[in-house]
JSON list of C-alpha atoms in Angstrom, two decimals:
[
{"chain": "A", "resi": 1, "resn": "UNK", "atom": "CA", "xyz": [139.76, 43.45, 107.29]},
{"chain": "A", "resi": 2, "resn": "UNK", "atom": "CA", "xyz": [137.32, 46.10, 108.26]},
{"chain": "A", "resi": 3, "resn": "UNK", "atom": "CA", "xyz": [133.81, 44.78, 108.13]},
{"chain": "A", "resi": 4, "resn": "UNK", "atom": "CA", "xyz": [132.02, 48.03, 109.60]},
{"chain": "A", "resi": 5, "resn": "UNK", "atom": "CA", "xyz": [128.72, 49.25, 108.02]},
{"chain": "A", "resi": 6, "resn": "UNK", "atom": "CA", "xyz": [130.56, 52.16, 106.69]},
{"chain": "A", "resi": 7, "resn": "UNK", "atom": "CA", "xyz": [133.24, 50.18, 104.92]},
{"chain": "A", "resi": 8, "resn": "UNK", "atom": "CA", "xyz": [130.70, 48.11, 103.70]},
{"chain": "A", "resi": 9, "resn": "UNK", "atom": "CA", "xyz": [128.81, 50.37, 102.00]},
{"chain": "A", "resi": 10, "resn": "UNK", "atom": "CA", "xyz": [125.38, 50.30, 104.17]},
{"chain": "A", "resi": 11, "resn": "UNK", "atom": "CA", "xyz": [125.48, 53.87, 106.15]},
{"chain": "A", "resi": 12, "resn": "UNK", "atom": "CA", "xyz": [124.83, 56.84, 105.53]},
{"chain": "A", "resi": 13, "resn": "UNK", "atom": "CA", "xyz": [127.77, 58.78, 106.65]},
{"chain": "A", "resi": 14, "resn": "UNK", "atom": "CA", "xyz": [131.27, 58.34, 105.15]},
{"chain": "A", "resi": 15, "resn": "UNK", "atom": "CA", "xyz": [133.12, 60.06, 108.00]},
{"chain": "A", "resi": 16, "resn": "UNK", "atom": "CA", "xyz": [132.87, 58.00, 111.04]},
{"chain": "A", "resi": 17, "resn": "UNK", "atom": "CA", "xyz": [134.46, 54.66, 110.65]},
{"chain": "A", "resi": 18, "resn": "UNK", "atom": "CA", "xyz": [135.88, 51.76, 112.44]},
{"chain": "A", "resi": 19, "resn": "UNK", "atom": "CA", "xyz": [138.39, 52.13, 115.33]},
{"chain": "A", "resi": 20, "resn": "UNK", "atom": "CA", "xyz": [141.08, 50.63, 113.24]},
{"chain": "A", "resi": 21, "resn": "UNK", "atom": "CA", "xyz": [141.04, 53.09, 110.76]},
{"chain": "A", "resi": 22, "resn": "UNK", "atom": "CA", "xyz": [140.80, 56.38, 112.93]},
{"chain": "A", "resi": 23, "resn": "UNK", "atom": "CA", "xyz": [143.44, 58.22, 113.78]},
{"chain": "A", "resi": 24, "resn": "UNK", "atom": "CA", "xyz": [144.93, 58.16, 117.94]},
{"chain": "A", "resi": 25, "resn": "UNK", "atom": "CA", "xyz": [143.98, 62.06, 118.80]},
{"chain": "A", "resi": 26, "resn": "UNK", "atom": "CA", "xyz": [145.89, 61.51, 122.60]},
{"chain": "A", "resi": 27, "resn": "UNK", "atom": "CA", "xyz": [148.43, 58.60, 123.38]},
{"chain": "A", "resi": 28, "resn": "UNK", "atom": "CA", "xyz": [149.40, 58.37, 127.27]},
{"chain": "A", "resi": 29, "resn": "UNK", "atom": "CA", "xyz": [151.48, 55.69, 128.05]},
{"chain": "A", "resi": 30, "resn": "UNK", "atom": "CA", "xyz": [152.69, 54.48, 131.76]},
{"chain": "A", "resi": 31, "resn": "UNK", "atom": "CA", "xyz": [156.46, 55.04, 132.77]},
{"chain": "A", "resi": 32, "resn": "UNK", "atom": "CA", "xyz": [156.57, 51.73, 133.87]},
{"chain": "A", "resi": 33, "resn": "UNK", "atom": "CA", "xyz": [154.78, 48.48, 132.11]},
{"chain": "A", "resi": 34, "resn": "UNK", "atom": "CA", "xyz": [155.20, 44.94, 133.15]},
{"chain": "A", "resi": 35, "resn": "UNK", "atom": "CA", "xyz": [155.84, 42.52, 130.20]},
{"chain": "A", "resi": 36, "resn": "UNK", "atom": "CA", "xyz": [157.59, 40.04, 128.74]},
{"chain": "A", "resi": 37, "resn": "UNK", "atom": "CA", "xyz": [161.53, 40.05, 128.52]},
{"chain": "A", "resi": 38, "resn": "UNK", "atom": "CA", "xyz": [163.17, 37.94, 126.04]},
{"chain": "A", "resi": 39, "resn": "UNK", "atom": "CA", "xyz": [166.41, 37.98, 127.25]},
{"chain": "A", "resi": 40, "resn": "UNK", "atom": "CA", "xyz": [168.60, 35.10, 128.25]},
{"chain": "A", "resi": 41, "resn": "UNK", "atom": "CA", "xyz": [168.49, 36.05, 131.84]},
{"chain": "A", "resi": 42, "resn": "UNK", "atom": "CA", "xyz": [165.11, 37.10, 132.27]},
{"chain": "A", "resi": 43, "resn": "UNK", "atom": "CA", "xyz": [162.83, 35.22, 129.50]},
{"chain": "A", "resi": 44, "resn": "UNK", "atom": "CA", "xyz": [159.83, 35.74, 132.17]},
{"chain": "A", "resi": 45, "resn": "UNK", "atom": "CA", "xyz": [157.15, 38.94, 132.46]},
{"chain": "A", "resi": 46, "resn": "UNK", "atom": "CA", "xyz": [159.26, 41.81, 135.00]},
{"chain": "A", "resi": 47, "resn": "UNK", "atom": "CA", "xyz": [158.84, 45.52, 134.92]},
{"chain": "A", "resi": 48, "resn": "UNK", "atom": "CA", "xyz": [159.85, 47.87, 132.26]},
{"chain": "A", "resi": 49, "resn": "UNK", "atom": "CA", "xyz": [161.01, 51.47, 131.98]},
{"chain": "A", "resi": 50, "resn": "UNK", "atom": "CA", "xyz": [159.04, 53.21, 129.23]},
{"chain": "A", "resi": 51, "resn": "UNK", "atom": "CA", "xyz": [160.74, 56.23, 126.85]},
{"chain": "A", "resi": 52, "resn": "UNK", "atom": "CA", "xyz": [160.10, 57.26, 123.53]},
{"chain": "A", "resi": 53, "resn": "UNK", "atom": "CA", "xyz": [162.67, 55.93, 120.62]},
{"chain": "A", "resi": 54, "resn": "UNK", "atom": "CA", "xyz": [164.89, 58.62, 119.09]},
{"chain": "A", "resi": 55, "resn": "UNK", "atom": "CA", "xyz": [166.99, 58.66, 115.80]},
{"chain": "A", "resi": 56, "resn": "UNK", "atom": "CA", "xyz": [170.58, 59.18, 116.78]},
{"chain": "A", "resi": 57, "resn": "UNK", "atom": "CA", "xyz": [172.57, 61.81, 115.29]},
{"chain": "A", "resi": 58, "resn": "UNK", "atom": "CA", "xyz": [173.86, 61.13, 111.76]},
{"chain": "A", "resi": 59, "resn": "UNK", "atom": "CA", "xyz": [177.63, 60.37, 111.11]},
{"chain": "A", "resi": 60, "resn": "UNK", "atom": "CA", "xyz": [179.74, 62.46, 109.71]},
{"chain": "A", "resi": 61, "resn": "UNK", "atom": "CA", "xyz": [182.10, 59.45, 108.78]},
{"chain": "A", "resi": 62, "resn": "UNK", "atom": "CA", "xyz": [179.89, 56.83, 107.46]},
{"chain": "A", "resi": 63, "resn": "UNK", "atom": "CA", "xyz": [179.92, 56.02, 104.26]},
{"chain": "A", "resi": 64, "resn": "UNK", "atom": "CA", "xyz": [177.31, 57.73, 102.57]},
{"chain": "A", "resi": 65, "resn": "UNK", "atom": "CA", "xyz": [177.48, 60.88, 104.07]},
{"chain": "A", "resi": 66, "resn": "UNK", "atom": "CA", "xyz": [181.23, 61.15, 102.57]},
{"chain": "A", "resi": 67, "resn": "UNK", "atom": "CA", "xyz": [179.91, 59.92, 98.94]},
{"chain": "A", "resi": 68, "resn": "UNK", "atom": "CA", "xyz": [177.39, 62.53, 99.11]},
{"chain": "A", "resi": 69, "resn": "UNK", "atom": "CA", "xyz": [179.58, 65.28, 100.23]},
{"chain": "A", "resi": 70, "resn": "UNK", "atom": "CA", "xyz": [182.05, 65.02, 97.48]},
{"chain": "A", "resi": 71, "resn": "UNK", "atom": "CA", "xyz": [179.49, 64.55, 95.40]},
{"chain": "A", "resi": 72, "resn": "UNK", "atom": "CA", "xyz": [177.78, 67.75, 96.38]},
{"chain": "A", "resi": 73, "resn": "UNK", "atom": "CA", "xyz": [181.24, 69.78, 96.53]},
{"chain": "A", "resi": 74, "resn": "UNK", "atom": "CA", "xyz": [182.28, 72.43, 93.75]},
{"chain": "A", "resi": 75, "resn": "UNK", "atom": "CA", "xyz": [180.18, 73.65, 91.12]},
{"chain": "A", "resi": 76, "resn": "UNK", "atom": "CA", "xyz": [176.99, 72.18, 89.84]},
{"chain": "A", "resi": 77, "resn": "UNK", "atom": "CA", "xyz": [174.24, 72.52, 91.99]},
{"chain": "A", "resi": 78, "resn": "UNK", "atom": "CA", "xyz": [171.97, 69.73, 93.69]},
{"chain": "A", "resi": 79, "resn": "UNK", "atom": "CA", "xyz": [173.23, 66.35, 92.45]},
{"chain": "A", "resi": 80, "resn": "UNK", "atom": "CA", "xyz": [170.27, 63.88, 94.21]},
{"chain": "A", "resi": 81, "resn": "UNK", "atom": "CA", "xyz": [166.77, 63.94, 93.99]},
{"chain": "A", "resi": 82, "resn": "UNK", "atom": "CA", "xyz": [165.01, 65.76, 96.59]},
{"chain": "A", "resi": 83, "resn": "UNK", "atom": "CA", "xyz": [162.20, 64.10, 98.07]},
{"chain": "A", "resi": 84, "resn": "UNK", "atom": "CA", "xyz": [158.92, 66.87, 98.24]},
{"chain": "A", "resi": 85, "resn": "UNK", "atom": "CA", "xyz": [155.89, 64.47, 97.92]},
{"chain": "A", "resi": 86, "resn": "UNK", "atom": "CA", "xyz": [155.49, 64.02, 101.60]},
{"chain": "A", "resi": 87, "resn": "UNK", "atom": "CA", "xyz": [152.10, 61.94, 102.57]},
{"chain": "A", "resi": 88, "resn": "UNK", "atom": "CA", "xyz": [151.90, 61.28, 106.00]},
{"chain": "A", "resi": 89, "resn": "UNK", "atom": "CA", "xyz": [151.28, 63.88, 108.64]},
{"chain": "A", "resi": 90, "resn": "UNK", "atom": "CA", "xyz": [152.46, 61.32, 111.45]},
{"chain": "A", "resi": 91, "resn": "UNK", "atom": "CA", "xyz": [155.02, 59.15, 112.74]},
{"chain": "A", "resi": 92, "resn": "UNK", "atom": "CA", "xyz": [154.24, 55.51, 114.14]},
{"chain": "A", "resi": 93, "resn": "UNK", "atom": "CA", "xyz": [155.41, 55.59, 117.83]},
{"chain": "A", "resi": 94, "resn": "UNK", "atom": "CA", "xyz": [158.07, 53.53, 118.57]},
{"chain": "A", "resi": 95, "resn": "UNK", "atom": "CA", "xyz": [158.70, 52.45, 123.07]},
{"chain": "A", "resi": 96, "resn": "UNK", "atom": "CA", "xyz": [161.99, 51.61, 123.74]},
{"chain": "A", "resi": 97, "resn": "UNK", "atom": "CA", "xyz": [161.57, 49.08, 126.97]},
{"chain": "A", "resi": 98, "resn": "UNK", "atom": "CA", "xyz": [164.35, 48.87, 129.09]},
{"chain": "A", "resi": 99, "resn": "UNK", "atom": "CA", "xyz": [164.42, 45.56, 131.91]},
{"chain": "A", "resi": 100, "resn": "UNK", "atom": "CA", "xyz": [164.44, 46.81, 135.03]},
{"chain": "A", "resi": 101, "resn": "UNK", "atom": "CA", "xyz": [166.21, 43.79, 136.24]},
{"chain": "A", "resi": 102, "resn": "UNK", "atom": "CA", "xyz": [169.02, 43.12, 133.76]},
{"chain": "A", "resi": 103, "resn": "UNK", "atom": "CA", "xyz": [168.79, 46.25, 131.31]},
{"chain": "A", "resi": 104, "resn": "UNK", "atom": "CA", "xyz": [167.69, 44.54, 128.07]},
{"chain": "A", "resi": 105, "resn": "UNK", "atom": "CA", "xyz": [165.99, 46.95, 125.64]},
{"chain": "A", "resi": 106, "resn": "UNK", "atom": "CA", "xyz": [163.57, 45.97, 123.40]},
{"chain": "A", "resi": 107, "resn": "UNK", "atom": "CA", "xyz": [161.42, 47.71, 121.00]},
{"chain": "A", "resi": 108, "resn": "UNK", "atom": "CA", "xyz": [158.06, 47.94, 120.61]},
{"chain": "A", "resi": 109, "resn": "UNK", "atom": "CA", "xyz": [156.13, 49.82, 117.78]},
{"chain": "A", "resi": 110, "resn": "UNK", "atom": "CA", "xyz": [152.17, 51.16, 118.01]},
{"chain": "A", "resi": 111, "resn": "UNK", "atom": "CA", "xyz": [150.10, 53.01, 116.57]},
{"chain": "A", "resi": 112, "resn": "UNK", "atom": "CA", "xyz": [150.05, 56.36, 114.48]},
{"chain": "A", "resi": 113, "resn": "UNK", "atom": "CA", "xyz": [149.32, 59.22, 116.67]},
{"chain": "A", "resi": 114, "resn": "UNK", "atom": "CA", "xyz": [149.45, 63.15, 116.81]},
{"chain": "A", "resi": 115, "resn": "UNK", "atom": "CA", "xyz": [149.76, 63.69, 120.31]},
{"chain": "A", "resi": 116, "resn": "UNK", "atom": "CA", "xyz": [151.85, 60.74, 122.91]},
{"chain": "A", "resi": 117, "resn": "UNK", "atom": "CA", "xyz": [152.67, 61.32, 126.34]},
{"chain": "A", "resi": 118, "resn": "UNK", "atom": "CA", "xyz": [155.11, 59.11, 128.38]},
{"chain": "A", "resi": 119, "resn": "UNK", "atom": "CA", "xyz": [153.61, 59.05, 132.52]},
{"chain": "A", "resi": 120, "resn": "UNK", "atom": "CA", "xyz": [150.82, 62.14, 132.03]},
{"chain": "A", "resi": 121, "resn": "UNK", "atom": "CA", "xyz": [147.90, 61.97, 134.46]},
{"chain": "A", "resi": 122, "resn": "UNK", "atom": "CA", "xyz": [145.09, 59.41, 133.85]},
{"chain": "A", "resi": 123, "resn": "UNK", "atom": "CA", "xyz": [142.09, 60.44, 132.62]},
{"chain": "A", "resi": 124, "resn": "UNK", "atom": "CA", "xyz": [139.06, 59.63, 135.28]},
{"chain": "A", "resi": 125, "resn": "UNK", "atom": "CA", "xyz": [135.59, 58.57, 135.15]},
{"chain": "A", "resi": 126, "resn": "UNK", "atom": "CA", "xyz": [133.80, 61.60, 133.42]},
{"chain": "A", "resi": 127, "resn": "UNK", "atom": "CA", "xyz": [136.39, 63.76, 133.46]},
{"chain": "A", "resi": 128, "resn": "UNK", "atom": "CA", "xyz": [138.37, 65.91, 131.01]},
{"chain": "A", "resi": 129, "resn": "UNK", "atom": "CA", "xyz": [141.92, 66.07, 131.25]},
{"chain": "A", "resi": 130, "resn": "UNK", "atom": "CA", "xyz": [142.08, 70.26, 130.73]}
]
């Protein structure tokens, strides 16, 4: 729960508000991160390789897609609802981590952001990044 002065009701400005509720402007993760692997060869802290989860391409043969198809086919028009009321202007990140010493992949979901980076530089004591 957010117990800020602003959530609260005691300041005078609505805008700024607690970390947890602002959104992540710039994400820059590491390539590599060290943590734990749950595997049942590992099950100890080793190094992980770092990428960015991706939706893999839809089937053409599952289930679904063929119900829809006929569906769709001949005369009629559109016979689903389309989905327009879209609310969210971000994604959450998903990391895939991949063990470095016996390939296990593991997920790991964070926060909502507009801009991530995967191994960009890092950003230095009092200095900008442009």
């Amino acid at each position: 729960m957010c117990l800020s002065p602003v959530a609260l009701g005691l300041a005078e400005s609505s805008r700024s508000c607690c970390k947890e509720h602002r959104l992540s402007t710039m994400v820059n993760v590491p390539k590599t991160k060290k943590t734990y692997c749950k595997s049942k060869e590992c099950r100890k802290h080793t190094l992980h390789k770092v990428t960015q989860y991706k939706k893999g391409k839809d089937s053409l043969a599952a289930q679904g897609k063929r119900r829809y198809d006929r569906k769709q086919s001949g005369y009629g028009g559109q016979t689903k609802p389309v989905f327009h009321k879209k609310a969210k202007t971000t994604k959450k990140i998903v990391l895939r981590l991949q063990c470095q010493s016996c390939k296990h992949v593991s997920q790991h979901p964070i926060k909502r952001c507009k801009h991530f980076e995967i191994g960009g530089d890092k950003k230095g004591k009092g200095t900008s990044l442009f």
